[in-house]
Coordinates of C-alpha atoms and ligand atoms in Angstrom, one line a residue:
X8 CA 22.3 113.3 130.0
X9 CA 18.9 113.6 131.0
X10 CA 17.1 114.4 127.8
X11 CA 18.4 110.9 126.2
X12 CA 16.1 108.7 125.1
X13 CA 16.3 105.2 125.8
X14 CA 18.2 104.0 123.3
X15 CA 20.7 106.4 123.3
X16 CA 21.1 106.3 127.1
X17 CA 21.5 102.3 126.4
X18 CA 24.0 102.9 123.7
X19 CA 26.4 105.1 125.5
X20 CA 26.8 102.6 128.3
X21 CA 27.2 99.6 125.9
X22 CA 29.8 101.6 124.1
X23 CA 31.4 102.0 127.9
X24 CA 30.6 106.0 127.4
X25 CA 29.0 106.2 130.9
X26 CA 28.7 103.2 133.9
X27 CA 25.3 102.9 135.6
X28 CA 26.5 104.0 138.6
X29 CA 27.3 107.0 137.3
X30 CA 24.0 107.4 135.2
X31 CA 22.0 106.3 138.3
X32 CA 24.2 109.5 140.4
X33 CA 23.4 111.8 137.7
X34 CA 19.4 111.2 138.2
X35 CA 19.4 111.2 142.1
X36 CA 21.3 114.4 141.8
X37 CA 18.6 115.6 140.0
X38 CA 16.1 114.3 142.4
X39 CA 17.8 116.0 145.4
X40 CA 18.1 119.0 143.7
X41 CA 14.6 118.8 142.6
X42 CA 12.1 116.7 144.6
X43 CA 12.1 119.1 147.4
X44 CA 9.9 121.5 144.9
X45 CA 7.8 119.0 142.9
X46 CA 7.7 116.2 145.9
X47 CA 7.2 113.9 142.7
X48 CA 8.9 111.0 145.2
X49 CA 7.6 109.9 148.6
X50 CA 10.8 107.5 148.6
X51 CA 14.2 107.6 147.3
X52 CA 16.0 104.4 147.2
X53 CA 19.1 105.4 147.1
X54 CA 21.5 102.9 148.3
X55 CA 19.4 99.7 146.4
X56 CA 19.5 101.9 143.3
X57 CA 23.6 102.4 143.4
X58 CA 23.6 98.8 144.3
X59 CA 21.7 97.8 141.2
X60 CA 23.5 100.0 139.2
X61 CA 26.8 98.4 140.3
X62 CA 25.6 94.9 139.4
X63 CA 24.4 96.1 135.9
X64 CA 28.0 97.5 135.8
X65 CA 29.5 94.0 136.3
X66 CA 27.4 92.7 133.6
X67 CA 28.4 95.3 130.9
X68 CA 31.4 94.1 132.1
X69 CA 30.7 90.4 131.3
X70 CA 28.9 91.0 128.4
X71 CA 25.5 89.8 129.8
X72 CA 24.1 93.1 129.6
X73 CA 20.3 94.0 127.9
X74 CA 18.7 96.3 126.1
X75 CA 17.8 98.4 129.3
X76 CA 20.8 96.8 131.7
X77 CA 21.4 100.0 133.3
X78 CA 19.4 102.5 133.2
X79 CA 17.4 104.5 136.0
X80 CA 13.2 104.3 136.4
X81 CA 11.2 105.0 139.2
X82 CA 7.9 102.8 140.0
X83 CA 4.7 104.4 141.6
X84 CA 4.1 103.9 144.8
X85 CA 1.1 101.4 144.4
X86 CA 3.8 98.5 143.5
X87 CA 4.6 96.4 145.6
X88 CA 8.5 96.2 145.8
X89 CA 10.2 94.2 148.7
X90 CA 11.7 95.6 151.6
X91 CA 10.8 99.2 150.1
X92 CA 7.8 101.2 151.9
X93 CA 4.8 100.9 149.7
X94 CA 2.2 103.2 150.2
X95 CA -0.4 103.8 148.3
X96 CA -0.2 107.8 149.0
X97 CA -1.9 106.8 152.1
X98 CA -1.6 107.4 156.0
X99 CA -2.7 103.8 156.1
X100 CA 0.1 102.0 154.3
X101 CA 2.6 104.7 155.5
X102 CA 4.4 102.1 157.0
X103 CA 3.9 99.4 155.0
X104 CA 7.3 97.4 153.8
X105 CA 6.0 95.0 151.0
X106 CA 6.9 91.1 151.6
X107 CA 7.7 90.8 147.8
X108 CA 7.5 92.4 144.5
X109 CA 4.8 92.8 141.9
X110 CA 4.8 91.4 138.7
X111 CA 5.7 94.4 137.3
X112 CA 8.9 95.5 139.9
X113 CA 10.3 92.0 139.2
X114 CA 10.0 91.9 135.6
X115 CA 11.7 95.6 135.2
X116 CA 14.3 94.7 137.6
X117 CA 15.2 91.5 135.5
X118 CA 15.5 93.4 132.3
X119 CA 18.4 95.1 134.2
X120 CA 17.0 98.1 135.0
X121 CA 17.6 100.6 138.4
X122 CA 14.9 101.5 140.5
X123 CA 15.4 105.2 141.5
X124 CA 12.6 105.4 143.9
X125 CA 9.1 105.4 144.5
X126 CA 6.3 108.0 143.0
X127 CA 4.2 109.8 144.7
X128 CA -0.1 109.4 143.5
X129 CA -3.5 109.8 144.3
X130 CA -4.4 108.3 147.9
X131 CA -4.7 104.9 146.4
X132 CA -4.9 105.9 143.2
X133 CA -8.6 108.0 143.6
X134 CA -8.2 111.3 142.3
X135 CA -7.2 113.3 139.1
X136 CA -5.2 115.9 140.7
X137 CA -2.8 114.1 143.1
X138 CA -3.7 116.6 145.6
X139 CA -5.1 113.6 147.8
X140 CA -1.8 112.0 149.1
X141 CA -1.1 112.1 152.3
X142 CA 2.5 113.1 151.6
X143 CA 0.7 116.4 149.9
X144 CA 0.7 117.0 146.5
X145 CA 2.6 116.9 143.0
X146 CA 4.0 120.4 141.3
X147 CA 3.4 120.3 137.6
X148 CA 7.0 121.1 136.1
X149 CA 5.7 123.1 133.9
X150 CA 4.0 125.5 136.8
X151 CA 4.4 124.8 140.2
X152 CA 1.5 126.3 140.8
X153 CA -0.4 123.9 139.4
X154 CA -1.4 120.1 138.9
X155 CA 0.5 117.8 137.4
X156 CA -2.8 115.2 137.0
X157 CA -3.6 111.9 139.0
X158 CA -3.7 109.5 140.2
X159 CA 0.4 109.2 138.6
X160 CA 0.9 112.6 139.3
X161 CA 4.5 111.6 140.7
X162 CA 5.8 109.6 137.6
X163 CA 4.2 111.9 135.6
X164 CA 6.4 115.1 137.0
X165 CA 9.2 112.8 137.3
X166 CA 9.6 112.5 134.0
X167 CA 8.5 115.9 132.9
X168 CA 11.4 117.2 135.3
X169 CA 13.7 114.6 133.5
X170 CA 13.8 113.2 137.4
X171 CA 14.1 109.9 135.5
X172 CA 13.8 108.5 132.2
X173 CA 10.5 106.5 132.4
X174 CA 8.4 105.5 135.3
X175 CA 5.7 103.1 136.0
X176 CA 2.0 104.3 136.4
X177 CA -1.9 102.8 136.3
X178 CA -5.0 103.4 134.7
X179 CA -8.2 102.6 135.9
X180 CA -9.9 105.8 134.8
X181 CA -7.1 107.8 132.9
X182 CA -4.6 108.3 135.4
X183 CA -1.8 107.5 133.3
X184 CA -3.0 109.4 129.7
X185 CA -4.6 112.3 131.9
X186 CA -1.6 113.6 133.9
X187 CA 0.9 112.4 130.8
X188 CA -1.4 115.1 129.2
X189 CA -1.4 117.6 131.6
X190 CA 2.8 117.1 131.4
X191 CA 3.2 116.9 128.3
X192 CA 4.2 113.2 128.0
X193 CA 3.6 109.7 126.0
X194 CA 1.7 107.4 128.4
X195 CA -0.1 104.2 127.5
X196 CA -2.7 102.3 129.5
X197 CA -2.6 98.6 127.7
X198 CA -5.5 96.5 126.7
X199 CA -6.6 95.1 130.7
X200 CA -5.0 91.9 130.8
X201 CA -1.7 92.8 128.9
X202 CA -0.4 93.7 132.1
X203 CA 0.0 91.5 135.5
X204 CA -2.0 93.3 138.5
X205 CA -0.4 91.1 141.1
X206 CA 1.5 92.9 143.9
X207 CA -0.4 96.4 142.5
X208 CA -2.7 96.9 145.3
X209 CA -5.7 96.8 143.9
X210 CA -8.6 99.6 143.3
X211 CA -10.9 98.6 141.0
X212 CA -9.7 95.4 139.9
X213 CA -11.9 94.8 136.7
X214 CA -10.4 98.3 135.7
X215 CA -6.8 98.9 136.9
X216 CA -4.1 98.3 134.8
X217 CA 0.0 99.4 134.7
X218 CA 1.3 101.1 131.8
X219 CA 4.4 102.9 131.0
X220 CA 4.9 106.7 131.1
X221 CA 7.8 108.1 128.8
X222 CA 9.2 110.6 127.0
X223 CA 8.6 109.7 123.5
X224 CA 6.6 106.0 121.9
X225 CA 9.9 104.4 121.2
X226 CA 10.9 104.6 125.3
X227 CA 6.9 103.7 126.0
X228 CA 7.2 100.5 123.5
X229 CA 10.6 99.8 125.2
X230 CA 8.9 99.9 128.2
X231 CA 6.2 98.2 127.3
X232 CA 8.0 95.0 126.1
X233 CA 9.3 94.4 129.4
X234 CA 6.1 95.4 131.2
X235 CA 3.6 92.9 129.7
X236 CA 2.7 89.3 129.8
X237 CA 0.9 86.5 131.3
X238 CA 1.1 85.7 134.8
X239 CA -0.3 82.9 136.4
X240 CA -0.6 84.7 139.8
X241 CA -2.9 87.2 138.3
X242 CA -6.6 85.6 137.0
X243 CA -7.4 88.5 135.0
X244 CA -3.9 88.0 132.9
X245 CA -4.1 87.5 129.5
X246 CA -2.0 84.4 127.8
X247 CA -1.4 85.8 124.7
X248 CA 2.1 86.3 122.8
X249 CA 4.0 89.6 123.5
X250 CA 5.2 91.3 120.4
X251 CA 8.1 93.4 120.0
X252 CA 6.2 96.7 120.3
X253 CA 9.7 98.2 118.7
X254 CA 8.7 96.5 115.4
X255 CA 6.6 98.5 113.9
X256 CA 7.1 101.7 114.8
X257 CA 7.9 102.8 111.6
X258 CA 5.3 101.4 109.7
X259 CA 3.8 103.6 106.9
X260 CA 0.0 105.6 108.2
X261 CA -0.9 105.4 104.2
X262 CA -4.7 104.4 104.7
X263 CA -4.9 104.4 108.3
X264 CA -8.7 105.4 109.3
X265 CA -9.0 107.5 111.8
X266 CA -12.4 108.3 113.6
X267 CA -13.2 111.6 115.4
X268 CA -15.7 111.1 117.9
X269 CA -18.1 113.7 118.4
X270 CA -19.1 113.4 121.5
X271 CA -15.5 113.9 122.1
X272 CA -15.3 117.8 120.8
X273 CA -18.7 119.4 122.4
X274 CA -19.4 121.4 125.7
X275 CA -16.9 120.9 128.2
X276 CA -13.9 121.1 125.8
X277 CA -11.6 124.1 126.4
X278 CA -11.6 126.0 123.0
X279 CA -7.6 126.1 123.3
X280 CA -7.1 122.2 123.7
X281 CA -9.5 121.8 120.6
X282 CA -7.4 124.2 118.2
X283 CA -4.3 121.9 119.7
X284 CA -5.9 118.4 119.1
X285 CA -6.9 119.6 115.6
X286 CA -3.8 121.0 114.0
X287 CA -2.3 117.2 115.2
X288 CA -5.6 115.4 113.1
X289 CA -4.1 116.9 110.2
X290 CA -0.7 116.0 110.8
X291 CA -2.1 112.6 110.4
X292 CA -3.3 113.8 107.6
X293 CA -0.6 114.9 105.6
X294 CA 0.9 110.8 107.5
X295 CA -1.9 109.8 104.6
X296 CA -4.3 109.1 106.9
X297 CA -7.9 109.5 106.3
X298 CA -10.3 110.8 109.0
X299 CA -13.9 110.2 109.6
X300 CA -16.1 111.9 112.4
X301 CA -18.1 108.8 114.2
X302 CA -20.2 108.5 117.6
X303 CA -19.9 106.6 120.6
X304 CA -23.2 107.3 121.5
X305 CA -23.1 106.4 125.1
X306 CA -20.3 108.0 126.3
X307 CA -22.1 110.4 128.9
X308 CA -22.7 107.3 130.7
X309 CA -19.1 106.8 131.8
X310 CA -18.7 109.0 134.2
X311 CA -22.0 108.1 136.2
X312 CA -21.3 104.4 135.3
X313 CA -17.3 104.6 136.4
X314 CA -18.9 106.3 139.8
X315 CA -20.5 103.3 141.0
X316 CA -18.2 100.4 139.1
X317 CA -15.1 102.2 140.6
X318 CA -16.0 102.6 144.2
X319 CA -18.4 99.3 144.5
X320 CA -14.9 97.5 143.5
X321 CA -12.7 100.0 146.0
X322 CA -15.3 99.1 149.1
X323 CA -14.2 95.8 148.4
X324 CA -10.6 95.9 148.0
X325 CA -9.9 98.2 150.5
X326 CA -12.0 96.1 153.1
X327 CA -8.9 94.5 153.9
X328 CA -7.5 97.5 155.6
X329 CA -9.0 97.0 159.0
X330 CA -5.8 97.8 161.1
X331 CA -5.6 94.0 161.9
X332 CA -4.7 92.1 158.3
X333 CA -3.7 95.4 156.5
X334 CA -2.7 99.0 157.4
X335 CA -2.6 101.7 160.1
X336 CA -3.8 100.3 164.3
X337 CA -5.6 102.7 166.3
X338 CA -3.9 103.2 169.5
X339 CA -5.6 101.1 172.5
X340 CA -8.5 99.8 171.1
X341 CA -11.2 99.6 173.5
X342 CA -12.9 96.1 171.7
X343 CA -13.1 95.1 167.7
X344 CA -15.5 97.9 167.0
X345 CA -13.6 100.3 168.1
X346 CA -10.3 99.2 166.7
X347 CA -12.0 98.5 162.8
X348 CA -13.7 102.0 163.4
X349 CA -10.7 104.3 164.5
X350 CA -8.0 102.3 162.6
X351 CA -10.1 103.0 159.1
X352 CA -11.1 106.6 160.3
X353 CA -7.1 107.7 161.0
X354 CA -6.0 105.6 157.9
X355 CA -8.1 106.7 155.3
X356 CA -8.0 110.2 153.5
X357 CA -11.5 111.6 152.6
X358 CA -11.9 111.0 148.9
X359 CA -11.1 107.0 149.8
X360 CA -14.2 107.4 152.0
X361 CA -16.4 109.1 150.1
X362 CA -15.6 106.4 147.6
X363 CA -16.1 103.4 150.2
X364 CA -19.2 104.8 151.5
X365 CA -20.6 105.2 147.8
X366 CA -19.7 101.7 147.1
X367 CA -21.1 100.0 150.3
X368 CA -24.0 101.8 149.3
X369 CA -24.3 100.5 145.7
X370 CA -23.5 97.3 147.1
X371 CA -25.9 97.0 149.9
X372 CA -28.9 94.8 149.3
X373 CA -32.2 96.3 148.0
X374 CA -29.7 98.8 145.9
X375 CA -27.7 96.4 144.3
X376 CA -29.3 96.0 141.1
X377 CA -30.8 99.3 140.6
X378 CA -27.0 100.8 141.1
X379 CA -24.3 97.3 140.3
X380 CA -26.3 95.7 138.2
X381 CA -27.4 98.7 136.3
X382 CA -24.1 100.2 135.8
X383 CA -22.5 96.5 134.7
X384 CA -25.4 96.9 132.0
X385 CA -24.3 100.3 130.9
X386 CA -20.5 99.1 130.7
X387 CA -21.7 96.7 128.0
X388 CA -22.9 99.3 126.7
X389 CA -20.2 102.0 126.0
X390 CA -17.8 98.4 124.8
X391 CA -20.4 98.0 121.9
X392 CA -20.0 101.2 121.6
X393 CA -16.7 101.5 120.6
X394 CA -16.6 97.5 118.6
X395 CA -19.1 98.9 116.6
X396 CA -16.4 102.3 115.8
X397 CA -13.9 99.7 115.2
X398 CA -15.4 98.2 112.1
X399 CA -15.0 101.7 110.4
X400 CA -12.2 102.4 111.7
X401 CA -8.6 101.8 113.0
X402 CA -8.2 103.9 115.8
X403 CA -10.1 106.8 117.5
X404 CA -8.9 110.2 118.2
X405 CA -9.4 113.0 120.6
X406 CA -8.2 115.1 123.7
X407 CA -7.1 113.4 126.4
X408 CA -8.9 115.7 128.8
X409 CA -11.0 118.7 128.5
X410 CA -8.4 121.4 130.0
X411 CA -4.7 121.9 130.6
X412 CA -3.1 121.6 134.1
X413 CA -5.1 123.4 136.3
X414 CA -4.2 125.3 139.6
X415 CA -3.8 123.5 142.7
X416 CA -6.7 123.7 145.4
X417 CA -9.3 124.6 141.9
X418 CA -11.2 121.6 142.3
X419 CA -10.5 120.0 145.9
X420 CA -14.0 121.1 146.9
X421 CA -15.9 120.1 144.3
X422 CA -15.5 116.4 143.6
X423 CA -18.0 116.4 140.4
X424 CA -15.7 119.1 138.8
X425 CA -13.0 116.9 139.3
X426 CA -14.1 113.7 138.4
X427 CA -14.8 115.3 134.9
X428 CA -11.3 115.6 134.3
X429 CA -11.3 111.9 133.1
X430 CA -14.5 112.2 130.9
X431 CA -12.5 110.9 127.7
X432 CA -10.5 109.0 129.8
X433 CA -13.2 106.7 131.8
X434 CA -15.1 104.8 128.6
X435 CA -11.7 103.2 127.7
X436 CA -11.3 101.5 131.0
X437 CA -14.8 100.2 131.0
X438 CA -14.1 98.8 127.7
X439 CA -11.0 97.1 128.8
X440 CA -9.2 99.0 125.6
X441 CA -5.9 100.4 125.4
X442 CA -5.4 104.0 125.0
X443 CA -2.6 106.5 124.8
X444 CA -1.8 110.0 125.5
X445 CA 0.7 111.9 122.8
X446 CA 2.3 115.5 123.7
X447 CA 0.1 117.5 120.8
X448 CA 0.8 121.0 121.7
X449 CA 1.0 123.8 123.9
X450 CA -2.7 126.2 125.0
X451 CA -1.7 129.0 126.9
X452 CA 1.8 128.0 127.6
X453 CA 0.5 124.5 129.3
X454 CA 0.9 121.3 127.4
X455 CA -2.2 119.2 125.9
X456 CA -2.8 115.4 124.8
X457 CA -3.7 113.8 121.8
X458 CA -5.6 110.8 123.0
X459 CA -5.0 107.4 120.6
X460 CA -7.6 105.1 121.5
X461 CA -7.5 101.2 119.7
X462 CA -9.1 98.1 119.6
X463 CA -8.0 95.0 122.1
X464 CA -4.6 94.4 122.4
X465 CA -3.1 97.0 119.5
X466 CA -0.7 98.7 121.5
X467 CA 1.8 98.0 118.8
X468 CA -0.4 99.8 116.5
X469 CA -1.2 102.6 118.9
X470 CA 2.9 102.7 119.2
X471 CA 3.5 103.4 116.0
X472 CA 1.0 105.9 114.9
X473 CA 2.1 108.0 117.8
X474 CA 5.8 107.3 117.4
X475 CA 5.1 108.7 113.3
X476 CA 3.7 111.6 114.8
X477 CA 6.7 112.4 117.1
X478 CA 9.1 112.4 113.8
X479 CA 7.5 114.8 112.4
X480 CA 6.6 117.1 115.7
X481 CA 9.0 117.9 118.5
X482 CA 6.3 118.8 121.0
X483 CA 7.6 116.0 123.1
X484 CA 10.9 117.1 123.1
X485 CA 9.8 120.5 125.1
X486 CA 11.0 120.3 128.7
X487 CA 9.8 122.9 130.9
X488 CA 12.5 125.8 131.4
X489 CA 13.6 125.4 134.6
X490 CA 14.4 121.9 134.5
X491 CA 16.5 121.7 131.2
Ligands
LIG17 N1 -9.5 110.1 138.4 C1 -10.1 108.8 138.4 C2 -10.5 108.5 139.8 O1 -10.4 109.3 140.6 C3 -9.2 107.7 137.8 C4 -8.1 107.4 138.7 C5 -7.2 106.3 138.2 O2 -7.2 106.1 137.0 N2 -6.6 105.6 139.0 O3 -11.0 107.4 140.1

């Protein structure tokens, strides 16, 4: 039951095959069986899920029911959903019940869908390893030894464990195409502006952005559908038609120009991950797809430019978390000080303050425009980059990220090592482009990402040349052993 797509999951309980409830018991099952190992979920919403599932129930039963009535999903935990704990991964929201939903919750839950629980992440989303919760971190599926990637580590085991058909994760430097990479999944970050930020507490607002993380393209597009939109509540939404990204997933790849960027395939690349990504380039090329190496010259700015965008934003954001509006109280504060000062300190993991501190700092007067100002200059930079790649070509190519899952604890002391995990991750967000990651193969047992990078607002596109792939490959069927 739980290697089913989408649609077949959706077609057994509109032929009356199965009942949500007893698809929705079939997933918690797993869960309980195997959370406990992964601790892919911080919560598990049991009772709301069976009650969900009961109501889709009723409307298969009055014939009201949708393309996704019914079936299970988990959310990350950086959504707000009503009544539900949302945490951000963090001591600080630990216990934090949202007041309402995000966009994003309400929209799923009105296509019909059950929410199974909440994922665990990155400590507000900062990391690439998901080894900076404070509920400790994610087992990759695929070794438990090792990292499942961040910041949606949790969806991203989730559904490698087949936990749950899809899940909801966000981008705002590659933390939905990295660990779908490192776990061998399909995961899509969408053109920023596709998808409503409100109620997704926010990191680095002119970056984040919520994408769906699947099995396959035709669950992501599925996904996807229901996902985006304009919303009046968030400023950065885009109000711009949503296309069926279903339609054209089958769409011929005669003539579709690829470009290989080759700053993309130089030092830092693991040799393995290279031999992967190539063999899938010429699977587009037997598609009928013609490939062309091009340069996006400035793309060993984005790291250095993401590292003072990223955390200039988070100082920001985060500000609100002071133990009086927001978040984790001190116990007996002796004045205001005291209470902003000890309330933040318990709160807030390391990585969030290294990243607060940094930010404050490239914020502060006197540094703002060798540091803000300097890196808003280089963002403009690395988009020209790529508009200039899209008049040659239709989409761009590469790894998703330089290495395979690596072991847990590898990289915790060494914050530079790890921030190079999102290296062909990072320019995409800056851009504001959509970018996916496509199971492409397995180096040294571990799974590795095709990346599919487009211009604004081609998802559908994007969709379809990955969703072409995955007929003719069954990398993405692969499910690690031990959860089959
Ligand atoms: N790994 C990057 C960071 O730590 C990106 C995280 C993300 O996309 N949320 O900031």
């Amino acid at each position: 039951m739980h290697n089913k797509t989408l649609s077949e999951l959706s077609a057994l309980l509109h032929n009356g095959d199965i009942t949500s409830v007893e698809l929705t018991k079939h997933f918690l099952n797993r869960i309980k069986t195997h959370n406990g190992n992964l601790n892919a979920f911080i919560s598990i919403t049991e009772e709301s899920a069976l009650a969900q599932a009961a109501a889709a129930d009723k409307q298969f039963a009055e014939k009201t029911a949708g393309k996704l009535t019914g079936i299970p999903m988990a959310h990350k935990d950086i959504f707000c959903t009503k009544g539900v704990r949302t945490s951000c991964a963090s001591k600080m929201l630990d216990k934090f019940i949202a007041p309402y939903d995000a966009t994003v919750v309400e929209k799923i839950a009105a296509s019909g869908m059950v929410m199974l629980g909440k994922t665990n992440m990155d400590e507000f989303a900062m990391g690439s390893s998901n080894e900076t919760s404070f509920y400790g971190p994610v087992k990759n599926p695929w070794d438990i030894e090792r990292v499942p990637g961040g910041s949606s580590g949790g969806s991203a085991a989730a559904v490698a464990a087949r936990l749950t058909p899809v899940a909801t994760g966000t981008d705002t430097g590659g933390s939905i195409r990295q660990p779908s990479s490192l776990c061998n999944l399909t995961g899509l970050k969408p053109t920023y502006g596709r998808v409503s930020r409100y109620g997704m507490i926010a990191f680095a607002s002119s970056l984040d952005q919520a994408g769906p993380m699947a099995a396959n393209a035709e669950d992501a597009a599925l996904l996807l559908n229901v996902m985006s939109g304009f919303d009046e509540r968030d400023s950065t939404s885009v109000e711009r038609d949503v296309p069926d990204y279903t339609a054209n997933l089958n769409d011929s790849l005669e003539g579709l120009r690829i470009g290989l960027p080759k700053e993309y395939f130089g030092e830092g690349l693991s040799p393995e991950v290279a031999v992967t990504i190539e063999a899938a380039i010429k699977e587009f090329e037997k598609l009928g797809a013609t490939v062309k190496e091009i340069s996006l010259p400035n793309t060993a700015l984005a790291i250095p430019t993401y590292y003072v965008v990223a955390p200039a934003e988070c100082s920001s954001n985060l500000s609100r978390m002071d133990g009086v509006r927001f978040g984790h109280r001190c116990d007996d504060p002796k004045d205001l000080l005291d209470l902003y000062q000890r309330s933040r300190g318990e709160g807030f993991g390391d990585e969030v303050k290294r990243r607060i501190m940094i930010g404050t700092y490239a914020l502060s007067a006197g540094y703002y425009d060798a540091y803000y100002l300097k890196a808003q200059k280089c963002r403009r930079l690395i988009s020209d980059d790529f508009q200039q790649a899209f008049e040659e070509v239709d989409v761009i190519m590469g790894p998703t990220a330089p290495t395979t899952a690596f072991k847990l604890g590898d990289k915790t002391d060494d914050p530079v090592a790890m921030y190079l995990a999102d290296i062909y991750t990072i320019n995409t967000n800056l851009a504001g482009l959509p970018g996916m990651s496509v199971p492409a193969g397995f180096a040294g047992g571990l799974p590795a990402g095709l990346q599919i990078i487009g211009n604004y607002f081609d998802e559908a596109r994007l969709l379809n040349v990955a969703h072409r792939y995955q007929q003719v490959t069954d990398w993405h069927k692969q499910i690690p052993t031990a959860f089959q």
